[in-house]
PDB file of C-alpha atoms and ligand atoms in Angstrom:
ATOM      1  CA  UNK A   1      -1.242  12.878 -19.834  1.00  0.00           C
ATOM      2  CA  UNK A   2       0.701  12.928 -16.616  1.00  0.00           C
ATOM      3  CA  UNK A   3       1.046  10.270 -13.955  1.00  0.00           C
ATOM      4  CA  UNK A   4      -0.506  12.824 -11.554  1.00  0.00           C
ATOM      5  CA  UNK A   5      -4.073  12.036 -12.534  1.00  0.00           C
ATOM      6  CA  UNK A   6      -6.726  10.729 -10.180  1.00  0.00           C
ATOM      7  CA  UNK A   7      -7.491   7.673 -12.300  1.00  0.00           C
ATOM      8  CA  UNK A   8      -9.352   4.775 -10.674  1.00  0.00           C
ATOM      9  CA  UNK A   9      -9.419   1.936 -13.199  1.00  0.00           C
ATOM     10  CA  UNK A  10     -10.656  -0.964 -11.062  1.00  0.00           C
ATOM     11  CA  UNK A  11     -13.922  -1.365  -9.124  1.00  0.00           C
ATOM     12  CA  UNK A  12     -17.074  -3.496  -8.958  1.00  0.00           C
ATOM     13  CA  UNK A  13     -20.822  -2.858  -9.092  1.00  0.00           C
ATOM     14  CA  UNK A  14     -23.937  -4.975  -8.440  1.00  0.00           C
ATOM     15  CA  UNK A  15     -23.413  -6.312 -11.982  1.00  0.00           C
ATOM     16  CA  UNK A  16     -20.733  -8.521 -10.349  1.00  0.00           C
ATOM     17  CA  UNK A  17     -19.820  -8.610  -6.641  1.00  0.00           C
ATOM     18  CA  UNK A  18     -20.007  -4.946  -5.621  1.00  0.00           C
ATOM     19  CA  UNK A  19     -22.904  -3.534  -3.605  1.00  0.00           C
ATOM     20  CA  UNK A  20     -23.393  -0.191  -5.424  1.00  0.00           C
ATOM     21  CA  UNK A  21     -24.998   0.403  -8.821  1.00  0.00           C
ATOM     22  CA  UNK A  22     -22.895   1.830 -11.676  1.00  0.00           C
ATOM     23  CA  UNK A  23     -24.694   5.163 -11.094  1.00  0.00           C
ATOM     24  CA  UNK A  24     -23.911   5.179  -7.369  1.00  0.00           C
ATOM     25  CA  UNK A  25     -20.265   4.348  -8.109  1.00  0.00           C
ATOM     26  CA  UNK A  26     -19.957   7.166 -10.653  1.00  0.00           C
ATOM     27  CA  UNK A  27     -21.343   9.671  -8.141  1.00  0.00           C
ATOM     28  CA  UNK A  28     -19.017   8.384  -5.417  1.00  0.00           C
ATOM     29  CA  UNK A  29     -16.022   8.494  -7.765  1.00  0.00           C
ATOM     30  CA  UNK A  30     -16.822  12.105  -8.721  1.00  0.00           C
ATOM     31  CA  UNK A  31     -17.306  13.096  -5.066  1.00  0.00           C
ATOM     32  CA  UNK A  32     -13.915  11.551  -4.240  1.00  0.00           C
ATOM     33  CA  UNK A  33     -12.167  13.558  -6.968  1.00  0.00           C
ATOM     34  CA  UNK A  34     -11.713  10.777  -9.538  1.00  0.00           C
ATOM     35  CA  UNK A  35     -10.924  12.314 -12.938  1.00  0.00           C
ATOM     36  CA  UNK A  36     -10.791   9.135 -15.043  1.00  0.00           C
ATOM     37  CA  UNK A  37     -12.836   6.100 -14.053  1.00  0.00           C
ATOM     38  CA  UNK A  38     -13.428   2.499 -15.228  1.00  0.00           C
ATOM     39  CA  UNK A  39     -15.980   0.015 -13.902  1.00  0.00           C
ATOM     40  CA  UNK A  40     -14.386  -3.453 -14.090  1.00  0.00           C
ATOM     41  CA  UNK A  41     -17.000  -6.046 -13.155  1.00  0.00           C
ATOM     42  CA  UNK A  42     -15.821  -9.657 -12.996  1.00  0.00           C
ATOM     43  CA  UNK A  43     -16.329 -11.556 -16.300  1.00  0.00           C
ATOM     44  CA  UNK A  44     -19.093  -9.158 -17.294  1.00  0.00           C
ATOM     45  CA  UNK A  45     -19.519  -6.002 -19.372  1.00  0.00           C
ATOM     46  CA  UNK A  46     -23.293  -5.630 -18.931  1.00  0.00           C
ATOM     47  CA  UNK A  47     -22.863  -2.436 -16.874  1.00  0.00           C
ATOM     48  CA  UNK A  48     -20.645  -0.585 -19.345  1.00  0.00           C
ATOM     49  CA  UNK A  49     -23.161   1.631 -21.105  1.00  0.00           C
ATOM     50  CA  UNK A  50     -24.742   2.634 -17.781  1.00  0.00           C
ATOM     51  CA  UNK A  51     -21.321   3.399 -16.291  1.00  0.00           C
ATOM     52  CA  UNK A  52     -20.244   5.518 -19.273  1.00  0.00           C
ATOM     53  CA  UNK A  53     -23.497   7.500 -19.168  1.00  0.00           C
ATOM     54  CA  UNK A  54     -23.208   7.982 -15.396  1.00  0.00           C
ATOM     55  CA  UNK A  55     -19.597   9.142 -15.740  1.00  0.00           C
ATOM     56  CA  UNK A  56     -20.710  11.719 -18.301  1.00  0.00           C
ATOM     57  CA  UNK A  57     -23.551  12.877 -16.045  1.00  0.00           C
ATOM     58  CA  UNK A  58     -21.032  13.355 -13.210  1.00  0.00           C
ATOM     59  CA  UNK A  59     -18.487  15.181 -15.388  1.00  0.00           C
ATOM     60  CA  UNK A  60     -15.737  12.560 -15.209  1.00  0.00           C
ATOM     61  CA  UNK A  61     -13.888  10.783 -18.010  1.00  0.00           C
ATOM     62  CA  UNK A  62     -14.487   7.098 -18.650  1.00  0.00           C
ATOM     63  CA  UNK A  63     -12.723   4.006 -20.001  1.00  0.00           C
ATOM     64  CA  UNK A  64     -14.658   0.775 -20.523  1.00  0.00           C
ATOM     65  CA  UNK A  65     -13.511  -2.011 -18.201  1.00  0.00           C
ATOM     66  CA  UNK A  66     -13.794  -5.612 -17.078  1.00  0.00           C
ATOM     67  CA  UNK A  67     -11.828  -8.065 -14.900  1.00  0.00           C
ATOM     68  CA  UNK A  68     -11.533 -11.526 -16.443  1.00  0.00           C
ATOM     69  CA  UNK A  69     -10.937 -14.673 -14.342  1.00  0.00           C
ATOM     70  CA  UNK A  70      -8.122 -16.775 -15.804  1.00  0.00           C
ATOM     71  CA  UNK A  71      -6.475 -20.027 -14.724  1.00  0.00           C
ATOM     72  CA  UNK A  72      -2.686 -19.917 -14.992  1.00  0.00           C
ATOM     73  CA  UNK A  73      -0.319 -22.447 -13.354  1.00  0.00           C
ATOM     74  CA  UNK A  74      -3.259 -23.827 -11.332  1.00  0.00           C
ATOM     75  CA  UNK A  75      -3.928 -20.430  -9.787  1.00  0.00           C
ATOM     76  CA  UNK A  76      -6.664 -17.895 -10.522  1.00  0.00           C
ATOM     77  CA  UNK A  77      -5.250 -14.744 -12.108  1.00  0.00           C
ATOM     78  CA  UNK A  78      -7.307 -11.657 -12.921  1.00  0.00           C
ATOM     79  CA  UNK A  79      -6.816  -9.778 -16.187  1.00  0.00           C
ATOM     80  CA  UNK A  80      -8.300  -6.298 -16.408  1.00  0.00           C
ATOM     81  CA  UNK A  81      -9.389  -5.103 -19.847  1.00  0.00           C
ATOM     82  CA  UNK A  82      -9.620  -1.345 -20.507  1.00  0.00           C
ATOM     83  CA  UNK A  83     -10.829   0.761 -23.415  1.00  0.00           C
ATOM     84  CA  UNK A  84     -12.413  -2.062 -25.458  1.00  0.00           C
ATOM     85  CA  UNK A  85     -15.551  -1.787 -27.581  1.00  0.00           C
ATOM     86  CA  UNK A  86     -18.371  -2.749 -25.162  1.00  0.00           C
ATOM     87  CA  UNK A  87     -20.451  -4.088 -28.046  1.00  0.00           C
ATOM     88  CA  UNK A  88     -17.802  -6.490 -29.358  1.00  0.00           C
ATOM     89  CA  UNK A  89     -19.576  -9.805 -29.997  1.00  0.00           C
ATOM     90  CA  UNK A  90     -16.607 -12.158 -29.576  1.00  0.00           C
ATOM     91  CA  UNK A  91     -15.666 -10.618 -26.247  1.00  0.00           C
ATOM     92  CA  UNK A  92     -19.259 -10.813 -24.995  1.00  0.00           C
ATOM     93  CA  UNK A  93     -19.424 -14.499 -25.943  1.00  0.00           C
ATOM     94  CA  UNK A  94     -16.109 -15.277 -24.315  1.00  0.00           C
ATOM     95  CA  UNK A  95     -17.227 -13.634 -21.089  1.00  0.00           C
ATOM     96  CA  UNK A  96     -20.586 -15.417 -21.240  1.00  0.00           C
ATOM     97  CA  UNK A  97     -18.737 -18.754 -21.395  1.00  0.00           C
ATOM     98  CA  UNK A  98     -16.440 -17.693 -18.554  1.00  0.00           C
ATOM     99  CA  UNK A  99     -19.454 -16.971 -16.347  1.00  0.00           C
ATOM    100  CA  UNK A 100     -20.888 -20.369 -17.264  1.00  0.00           C
ATOM    101  CA  UNK A 101     -19.619 -22.659 -14.492  1.00  0.00           C
ATOM    102  CA  UNK A 102     -20.435 -20.322 -11.592  1.00  0.00           C
ATOM    103  CA  UNK A 103     -23.882 -21.744 -10.764  1.00  0.00           C
ATOM    104  CA  UNK A 104     -22.643 -25.324 -10.497  1.00  0.00           C
ATOM    105  CA  UNK A 105     -19.581 -24.249  -8.496  1.00  0.00           C
ATOM    106  CA  UNK A 106     -21.854 -22.340  -6.098  1.00  0.00           C
ATOM    107  CA  UNK A 107     -24.010 -25.428  -5.506  1.00  0.00           C
ATOM    108  CA  UNK A 108     -20.922 -27.519  -4.757  1.00  0.00           C
ATOM    109  CA  UNK A 109     -19.673 -24.837  -2.366  1.00  0.00           C
ATOM    110  CA  UNK A 110     -23.031 -24.946  -0.607  1.00  0.00           C
ATOM    111  CA  UNK A 111     -22.890 -28.769  -0.284  1.00  0.00           C
ATOM    112  CA  UNK A 112     -19.438 -28.545   1.266  1.00  0.00           C
ATOM    113  CA  UNK A 113     -20.480 -25.807   3.674  1.00  0.00           C
ATOM    114  CA  UNK A 114     -23.494 -27.923   4.725  1.00  0.00           C
ATOM    115  CA  UNK A 115     -21.064 -30.659   5.776  1.00  0.00           C
ATOM    116  CA  UNK A 116     -19.462 -28.265   8.268  1.00  0.00           C
ATOM    117  CA  UNK A 117     -22.829 -27.200   9.643  1.00  0.00           C
ATOM    118  CA  UNK A 118     -23.697 -24.201   7.478  1.00  0.00           C
ATOM    119  CA  UNK A 119     -27.097 -24.897   5.923  1.00  0.00           C
ATOM    120  CA  UNK A 120     -28.737 -23.135   2.987  1.00  0.00           C
ATOM    121  CA  UNK A 121     -25.657 -21.255   1.813  1.00  0.00           C
ATOM    122  CA  UNK A 122     -26.601 -21.362  -1.881  1.00  0.00           C
ATOM    123  CA  UNK A 123     -30.020 -19.810  -1.296  1.00  0.00           C
ATOM    124  CA  UNK A 124     -28.504 -17.445   1.253  1.00  0.00           C
ATOM    125  CA  UNK A 125     -25.780 -16.249  -1.117  1.00  0.00           C
ATOM    126  CA  UNK A 126     -28.328 -15.818  -3.909  1.00  0.00           C
ATOM    127  CA  UNK A 127     -30.111 -13.171  -1.853  1.00  0.00           C
ATOM    128  CA  UNK A 128     -27.005 -10.989  -2.219  1.00  0.00           C
ATOM    129  CA  UNK A 129     -26.618 -11.556  -5.957  1.00  0.00           C
ATOM    130  CA  UNK A 130     -27.471  -8.718  -8.347  1.00  0.00           C
ATOM    131  CA  UNK A 131     -26.689 -10.631 -11.554  1.00  0.00           C
ATOM    132  CA  UNK A 132     -27.893 -14.269 -11.601  1.00  0.00           C
ATOM    133  CA  UNK A 133     -25.038 -15.246 -13.940  1.00  0.00           C
ATOM    134  CA  UNK A 134     -22.488 -13.964 -11.499  1.00  0.00           C
ATOM    135  CA  UNK A 135     -22.779 -15.708  -8.168  1.00  0.00           C
ATOM    136  CA  UNK A 136     -19.351 -15.303  -6.566  1.00  0.00           C
ATOM    137  CA  UNK A 137     -17.507 -16.215  -3.392  1.00  0.00           C
ATOM    138  CA  UNK A 138     -18.106 -12.659  -2.223  1.00  0.00           C
ATOM    139  CA  UNK A 139     -21.870 -13.305  -2.083  1.00  0.00           C
ATOM    140  CA  UNK A 140     -21.268 -16.404   0.063  1.00  0.00           C
ATOM    141  CA  UNK A 141     -19.017 -14.318   2.301  1.00  0.00           C
ATOM    142  CA  UNK A 142     -21.787 -11.750   2.830  1.00  0.00           C
ATOM    143  CA  UNK A 143     -24.254 -14.529   3.710  1.00  0.00           C
ATOM    144  CA  UNK A 144     -21.839 -16.035   6.264  1.00  0.00           C
ATOM    145  CA  UNK A 145     -21.268 -12.643   7.897  1.00  0.00           C
ATOM    146  CA  UNK A 146     -25.018 -12.016   8.041  1.00  0.00           C
ATOM    147  CA  UNK A 147     -25.515 -15.441   9.641  1.00  0.00           C
ATOM    148  CA  UNK A 148     -22.958 -14.622  12.350  1.00  0.00           C
ATOM    149  CA  UNK A 149     -20.471 -17.344  11.290  1.00  0.00           C
ATOM    150  CA  UNK A 150     -17.709 -14.744  10.895  1.00  0.00           C
ATOM    151  CA  UNK A 151     -17.126 -11.102  11.824  1.00  0.00           C
ATOM    152  CA  UNK A 152     -16.271  -9.866   8.333  1.00  0.00           C
ATOM    153  CA  UNK A 153     -15.786 -11.106   4.787  1.00  0.00           C
ATOM    154  CA  UNK A 154     -11.992 -11.296   5.170  1.00  0.00           C
ATOM    155  CA  UNK A 155     -12.488 -13.811   7.986  1.00  0.00           C
ATOM    156  CA  UNK A 156     -14.903 -15.835   5.821  1.00  0.00           C
ATOM    157  CA  UNK A 157     -12.280 -16.114   3.090  1.00  0.00           C
ATOM    158  CA  UNK A 158      -9.636 -17.089   5.617  1.00  0.00           C
ATOM    159  CA  UNK A 159     -11.752 -19.775   7.281  1.00  0.00           C
ATOM    160  CA  UNK A 160     -13.983 -21.113   4.496  1.00  0.00           C
ATOM    161  CA  UNK A 161     -13.456 -19.922   0.936  1.00  0.00           C
ATOM    162  CA  UNK A 162      -9.773 -20.281   0.075  1.00  0.00           C
ATOM    163  CA  UNK A 163      -7.789 -23.308  -1.025  1.00  0.00           C
ATOM    164  CA  UNK A 164      -7.756 -26.092   1.548  1.00  0.00           C
ATOM    165  CA  UNK A 165     -10.767 -24.684   3.415  1.00  0.00           C
ATOM    166  CA  UNK A 166     -14.165 -26.454   3.614  1.00  0.00           C
ATOM    167  CA  UNK A 167     -16.111 -24.200   1.218  1.00  0.00           C
ATOM    168  CA  UNK A 168     -13.466 -23.964  -1.498  1.00  0.00           C
ATOM    169  CA  UNK A 169     -14.244 -25.551  -4.869  1.00  0.00           C
ATOM    170  CA  UNK A 170     -11.491 -25.343  -7.513  1.00  0.00           C
ATOM    171  CA  UNK A 171     -12.597 -23.971 -10.848  1.00  0.00           C
ATOM    172  CA  UNK A 172     -11.193 -23.731 -14.408  1.00  0.00           C
ATOM    173  CA  UNK A 173     -11.571 -20.235 -15.776  1.00  0.00           C
ATOM    174  CA  UNK A 174     -10.572 -18.778 -19.175  1.00  0.00           C
ATOM    175  CA  UNK A 175      -7.049 -19.221 -20.518  1.00  0.00           C
ATOM    176  CA  UNK A 176      -4.621 -16.296 -20.369  1.00  0.00           C
ATOM    177  CA  UNK A 177      -4.371 -16.345 -24.148  1.00  0.00           C
ATOM    178  CA  UNK A 178      -8.133 -16.155 -24.678  1.00  0.00           C
ATOM    179  CA  UNK A 179      -8.629 -13.358 -22.149  1.00  0.00           C
ATOM    180  CA  UNK A 180      -5.872 -11.182 -23.632  1.00  0.00           C
ATOM    181  CA  UNK A 181      -7.095 -11.897 -27.162  1.00  0.00           C
ATOM    182  CA  UNK A 182     -10.731 -11.006 -26.400  1.00  0.00           C
ATOM    183  CA  UNK A 183      -9.603  -7.668 -24.991  1.00  0.00           C
ATOM    184  CA  UNK A 184      -7.133  -6.744 -27.721  1.00  0.00           C
ATOM    185  CA  UNK A 185      -9.380  -7.913 -30.581  1.00  0.00           C
ATOM    186  CA  UNK A 186     -12.039  -5.556 -29.163  1.00  0.00           C
ATOM    187  CA  UNK A 187      -9.497  -2.653 -29.393  1.00  0.00           C
ATOM    188  CA  UNK A 188      -8.777  -2.704 -25.661  1.00  0.00           C
ATOM    189  CA  UNK A 189      -5.660  -3.051 -23.561  1.00  0.00           C
ATOM    190  CA  UNK A 190      -4.937  -5.959 -21.184  1.00  0.00           C
ATOM    191  CA  UNK A 191      -3.578  -5.374 -17.671  1.00  0.00           C
ATOM    192  CA  UNK A 192      -2.532  -7.940 -15.035  1.00  0.00           C
ATOM    193  CA  UNK A 193      -4.625  -7.122 -11.952  1.00  0.00           C
ATOM    194  CA  UNK A 194      -2.954  -6.941  -8.499  1.00  0.00           C
ATOM    195  CA  UNK A 195       0.103  -9.096  -9.372  1.00  0.00           C
ATOM    196  CA  UNK A 196       1.214  -9.044  -5.734  1.00  0.00           C
ATOM    197  CA  UNK A 197      -1.804 -11.086  -4.673  1.00  0.00           C
ATOM    198  CA  UNK A 198      -0.976 -14.366  -6.400  1.00  0.00           C
ATOM    199  CA  UNK A 199       0.866 -17.105  -4.579  1.00  0.00           C
ATOM    200  CA  UNK A 200       3.411 -17.636  -7.340  1.00  0.00           C
ATOM    201  CA  UNK A 201       7.044 -18.542  -7.047  1.00  0.00           C
ATOM    202  CA  UNK A 202       9.443 -16.093  -8.716  1.00  0.00           C
ATOM    203  CA  UNK A 203       9.665 -18.453 -11.704  1.00  0.00           C
ATOM    204  CA  UNK A 204       5.893 -18.739 -12.078  1.00  0.00           C
ATOM    205  CA  UNK A 205       5.450 -14.977 -11.901  1.00  0.00           C
ATOM    206  CA  UNK A 206       8.187 -14.541 -14.504  1.00  0.00           C
ATOM    207  CA  UNK A 207       6.383 -17.035 -16.766  1.00  0.00           C
ATOM    208  CA  UNK A 208       3.085 -15.195 -16.266  1.00  0.00           C
ATOM    209  CA  UNK A 209       4.621 -11.840 -17.226  1.00  0.00           C
ATOM    210  CA  UNK A 210       6.417 -13.251 -20.275  1.00  0.00           C
ATOM    211  CA  UNK A 211       3.410 -15.218 -21.568  1.00  0.00           C
ATOM    212  CA  UNK A 212       1.103 -12.271 -20.946  1.00  0.00           C
ATOM    213  CA  UNK A 213       3.448 -10.050 -22.926  1.00  0.00           C
ATOM    214  CA  UNK A 214       3.794 -12.619 -25.735  1.00  0.00           C
ATOM    215  CA  UNK A 215      -0.009 -12.681 -26.107  1.00  0.00           C
ATOM    216  CA  UNK A 216      -0.080  -8.870 -26.389  1.00  0.00           C
ATOM    217  CA  UNK A 217      -0.613  -7.804 -22.747  1.00  0.00           C
ATOM    218  CA  UNK A 218       0.690  -4.275 -22.157  1.00  0.00           C
ATOM    219  CA  UNK A 219       0.395  -3.286 -18.485  1.00  0.00           C
ATOM    220  CA  UNK A 220       0.256  -4.332 -14.837  1.00  0.00           C
ATOM    221  CA  UNK A 221      -1.479  -2.777 -11.856  1.00  0.00           C
ATOM    222  CA  UNK A 222       1.086  -1.119  -9.614  1.00  0.00           C
ATOM    223  CA  UNK A 223      -0.925   1.099  -7.260  1.00  0.00           C
ATOM    224  CA  UNK A 224      -3.976  -0.906  -6.205  1.00  0.00           C
ATOM    225  CA  UNK A 225      -6.010  -1.363  -3.041  1.00  0.00           C
ATOM    226  CA  UNK A 226      -4.737  -4.964  -3.072  1.00  0.00           C
ATOM    227  CA  UNK A 227      -1.032  -4.014  -2.765  1.00  0.00           C
ATOM    228  CA  UNK A 228       1.031  -2.968   0.221  1.00  0.00           C
ATOM    229  CA  UNK A 229       3.240   0.140  -0.132  1.00  0.00           C
ATOM    230  CA  UNK A 230       6.237  -2.212  -0.462  1.00  0.00           C
ATOM    231  CA  UNK A 231       4.465  -3.884  -3.391  1.00  0.00           C
ATOM    232  CA  UNK A 232       3.959  -0.497  -5.111  1.00  0.00           C
ATOM    233  CA  UNK A 233       7.753  -0.251  -5.223  1.00  0.00           C
ATOM    234  CA  UNK A 234       8.295  -3.905  -6.159  1.00  0.00           C
ATOM    235  CA  UNK A 235       5.837  -3.829  -9.073  1.00  0.00           C
ATOM    236  CA  UNK A 236       6.937  -0.377 -10.249  1.00  0.00           C
ATOM    237  CA  UNK A 237      10.390  -1.917 -10.723  1.00  0.00           C
ATOM    238  CA  UNK A 238       8.916  -4.975 -12.466  1.00  0.00           C
ATOM    239  CA  UNK A 239       6.855  -2.770 -14.805  1.00  0.00           C
ATOM    240  CA  UNK A 240      10.092  -1.081 -15.894  1.00  0.00           C
ATOM    241  CA  UNK A 241      11.948  -4.390 -16.136  1.00  0.00           C
ATOM    242  CA  UNK A 242       9.319  -5.991 -18.392  1.00  0.00           C
ATOM    243  CA  UNK A 243       8.391  -2.843 -20.330  1.00  0.00           C
ATOM    244  CA  UNK A 244       4.826  -2.705 -19.010  1.00  0.00           C
ATOM    245  CA  UNK A 245       2.752   0.428 -18.563  1.00  0.00           C
ATOM    246  CA  UNK A 246       1.272   0.861 -15.075  1.00  0.00           C
ATOM    247  CA  UNK A 247      -2.322   1.058 -13.866  1.00  0.00           C
ATOM    248  CA  UNK A 248      -3.939   2.440 -10.725  1.00  0.00           C
ATOM    249  CA  UNK A 249      -7.228   1.282  -9.182  1.00  0.00           C
ATOM    250  CA  UNK A 250      -8.864   0.840  -5.779  1.00  0.00           C
ATOM    251  CA  UNK A 251     -10.657  -2.502  -6.443  1.00  0.00           C
ATOM    252  CA  UNK A 252     -13.523  -0.935  -4.490  1.00  0.00           C
ATOM    253  CA  UNK A 253     -16.479  -3.317  -3.850  1.00  0.00           C
ATOM    254  CA  UNK A 254     -18.558  -1.865  -1.029  1.00  0.00           C
ATOM    255  CA  UNK A 255     -18.526   1.003   1.496  1.00  0.00           C
ATOM    256  CA  UNK A 256     -18.778  -1.461   4.384  1.00  0.00           C
ATOM    257  CA  UNK A 257     -16.120  -3.898   3.176  1.00  0.00           C
ATOM    258  CA  UNK A 258     -13.440  -2.202   1.104  1.00  0.00           C
ATOM    259  CA  UNK A 259     -10.537  -0.659   2.962  1.00  0.00           C
ATOM    260  CA  UNK A 260      -9.611   1.451  -0.059  1.00  0.00           C
ATOM    261  CA  UNK A 261     -12.256   3.888  -1.336  1.00  0.00           C
ATOM    262  CA  UNK A 262     -12.616   5.060  -4.940  1.00  0.00           C
ATOM    263  CA  UNK A 263      -9.862   7.498  -5.907  1.00  0.00           C
ATOM    264  CA  UNK A 264      -8.124   7.309  -2.511  1.00  0.00           C
ATOM    265  CA  UNK A 265      -4.778   5.931  -3.607  1.00  0.00           C
ATOM    266  CA  UNK A 266      -1.212   7.228  -3.824  1.00  0.00           C
ATOM    267  CA  UNK A 267      -0.117   8.566  -7.217  1.00  0.00           C
ATOM    268  CA  UNK A 268       1.575   6.297  -9.714  1.00  0.00           C
ATOM    269  CA  UNK A 269       5.366   6.643  -9.436  1.00  0.00           C
ATOM    270  CA  UNK A 270       6.462   9.271 -12.008  1.00  0.00           C
ATOM    271  CA  UNK A 271       9.043   7.048 -13.697  1.00  0.00           C
ATOM    272  CA  UNK A 272       6.296   4.739 -15.068  1.00  0.00           C
ATOM    273  CA  UNK A 273       4.205   5.030 -18.219  1.00  0.00           C
ATOM    274  CA  UNK A 274       0.597   5.422 -17.018  1.00  0.00           C
ATOM    275  CA  UNK A 275      -1.736   3.051 -18.822  1.00  0.00           C
ATOM    276  CA  UNK A 276      -4.027   5.974 -19.705  1.00  0.00           C
ATOM    277  CA  UNK A 277      -1.260   7.413 -21.884  1.00  0.00           C
ATOM    278  CA  UNK A 278      -1.689   4.380 -24.171  1.00  0.00           C
ATOM    279  CA  UNK A 279      -5.476   4.733 -24.169  1.00  0.00           C
ATOM    280  CA  UNK A 280      -5.964   8.424 -24.952  1.00  0.00           C
ATOM    281  CA  UNK A 281      -8.041   7.726 -28.053  1.00  0.00           C
ATOM    282  CA  UNK A 282     -10.307   5.314 -26.090  1.00  0.00           C
ATOM    283  CA  UNK A 283     -11.270   7.756 -23.322  1.00  0.00           C
ATOM    284  CA  UNK A 284     -14.925   8.885 -23.396  1.00  0.00           C
TER     285      UNK A 284
HETATM  286  P1  LIG B   1     -14.852 -15.609  -7.327  1.00  0.00           P
HETATM  287  O1  LIG B   1     -14.652 -14.890  -8.633  1.00  0.00           O
HETATM  288  O2  LIG B   1     -16.252 -16.088  -7.131  1.00  0.00           O
HETATM  289  O3  LIG B   1     -13.845 -16.688  -7.094  1.00  0.00           O
HETATM  290  O4  LIG B   1     -14.648 -14.534  -6.164  1.00  0.00           O
HETATM  291  C1  LIG B   1     -13.477 -13.763  -6.135  1.00  0.00           C
HETATM  292  C2  LIG B   1     -13.747 -12.477  -5.347  1.00  0.00           C
HETATM  293  O5  LIG B   1     -13.704 -12.758  -3.959  1.00  0.00           O
HETATM  294  C3  LIG B   1     -12.660 -11.439  -5.538  1.00  0.00           C
HETATM  295  O6  LIG B   1     -12.903 -10.669  -6.663  1.00  0.00           O
HETATM  296  C4  LIG B   1     -12.788 -10.612  -4.293  1.00  0.00           C
HETATM  297  O7  LIG B   1     -13.833  -9.678  -4.431  1.00  0.00           O
HETATM  298  C5  LIG B   1     -13.211 -11.626  -3.269  1.00  0.00           C
HETATM  299  N1  LIG B   1     -12.062 -12.086  -2.447  1.00  0.00           N
HETATM  300  C6  LIG B   1     -11.107 -12.978  -2.803  1.00  0.00           C
HETATM  301  N2  LIG B   1     -10.246 -13.191  -1.780  1.00  0.00           N
HETATM  302  C7  LIG B   1     -10.680 -12.411  -0.760  1.00  0.00           C
HETATM  303  C8  LIG B   1     -10.233 -12.180   0.588  1.00  0.00           C
HETATM  304  N3  LIG B   1      -9.179 -12.805   1.077  1.00  0.00           N
HETATM  305  N4  LIG B   1     -10.945 -11.307   1.351  1.00  0.00           N
HETATM  306  C9  LIG B   1     -12.035 -10.677   0.859  1.00  0.00           C
HETATM  307  N5  LIG B   1     -12.501 -10.858  -0.395  1.00  0.00           N
HETATM  308  C10 LIG B   1     -11.841 -11.704  -1.192  1.00  0.00           C
HETATM  309 MN1  LIG B   2     -14.515  -9.174  -6.450  1.00  0.00          MN
HETATM  310 MN1  LIG B   3      -9.266  -9.298  -8.664  1.00  0.00          MN
HETATM  311 MN1  LIG B   4     -11.439  -6.634  -8.650  1.00  0.00          MN
END
């Protein structure tokens, strides 16, 4: 399979912090010309059977997907899993545990926001939640926009929900080793999501790539809605340097919020091995 394929292997539905259902996403992906699609909800694979069926109904190919929250060097890193067995019990349990601390974290976020004059944030965020096990910062951001505290969700993150800001509560997620192992033991392939987004030093990023590879990780996202064009070039070079295949995905969450729509991305640079070449026997 060529690198000239409209593959979109990263997006979110109401099963995590997106605003569209898996069925609505599949229809939108098809309308936008996506040929190979994966739904990658945060820490959750509950939407996989629906997404696969909806892809089939819309005549597009499908890979199972998820995006696992990991703590590495005191920073949250996201690991995308593709092409795994969606009924794998160990992976489901691992993800269930990963989702576990979200409720308590959300209540602490709400207490902190109350101290800066924002009342009822927990209840407010809950109104935006589709999956009770998956209350996320994104749902708080939508509540703060609705309440007129900020103009858009990006401003909420800047002012309230990132490290050092009043609504930020640090959290321990899965380990890198566990996340990669859950994916590979379920016959899937692990991908580092949007590597350009982490605030790592060069040494920390190098350690992440090497450890990820040592655990069996095979690819990094190169063309993603979270990268600048300069980062496409930077991470294309790093994929070659470390021997990683390359993935492509919009990270689409919502028509009103996401600046990059499903399937609307530049092609993967031709010199890279597309991740879908390693997953041909997992495509549905
Ligand atoms: P959580 O898993 O609850 O920590 O929430 C992480 C989610 O917040 C990410 O998956 C994004 O959807 C969203 N997010 C993180 N940083 C930003 C940002 N700066 N602007 C908008 N959304 C963000
Ligand atoms: Mn998200
Ligand atoms: Mn992410
Ligand atoms: Mn994402």
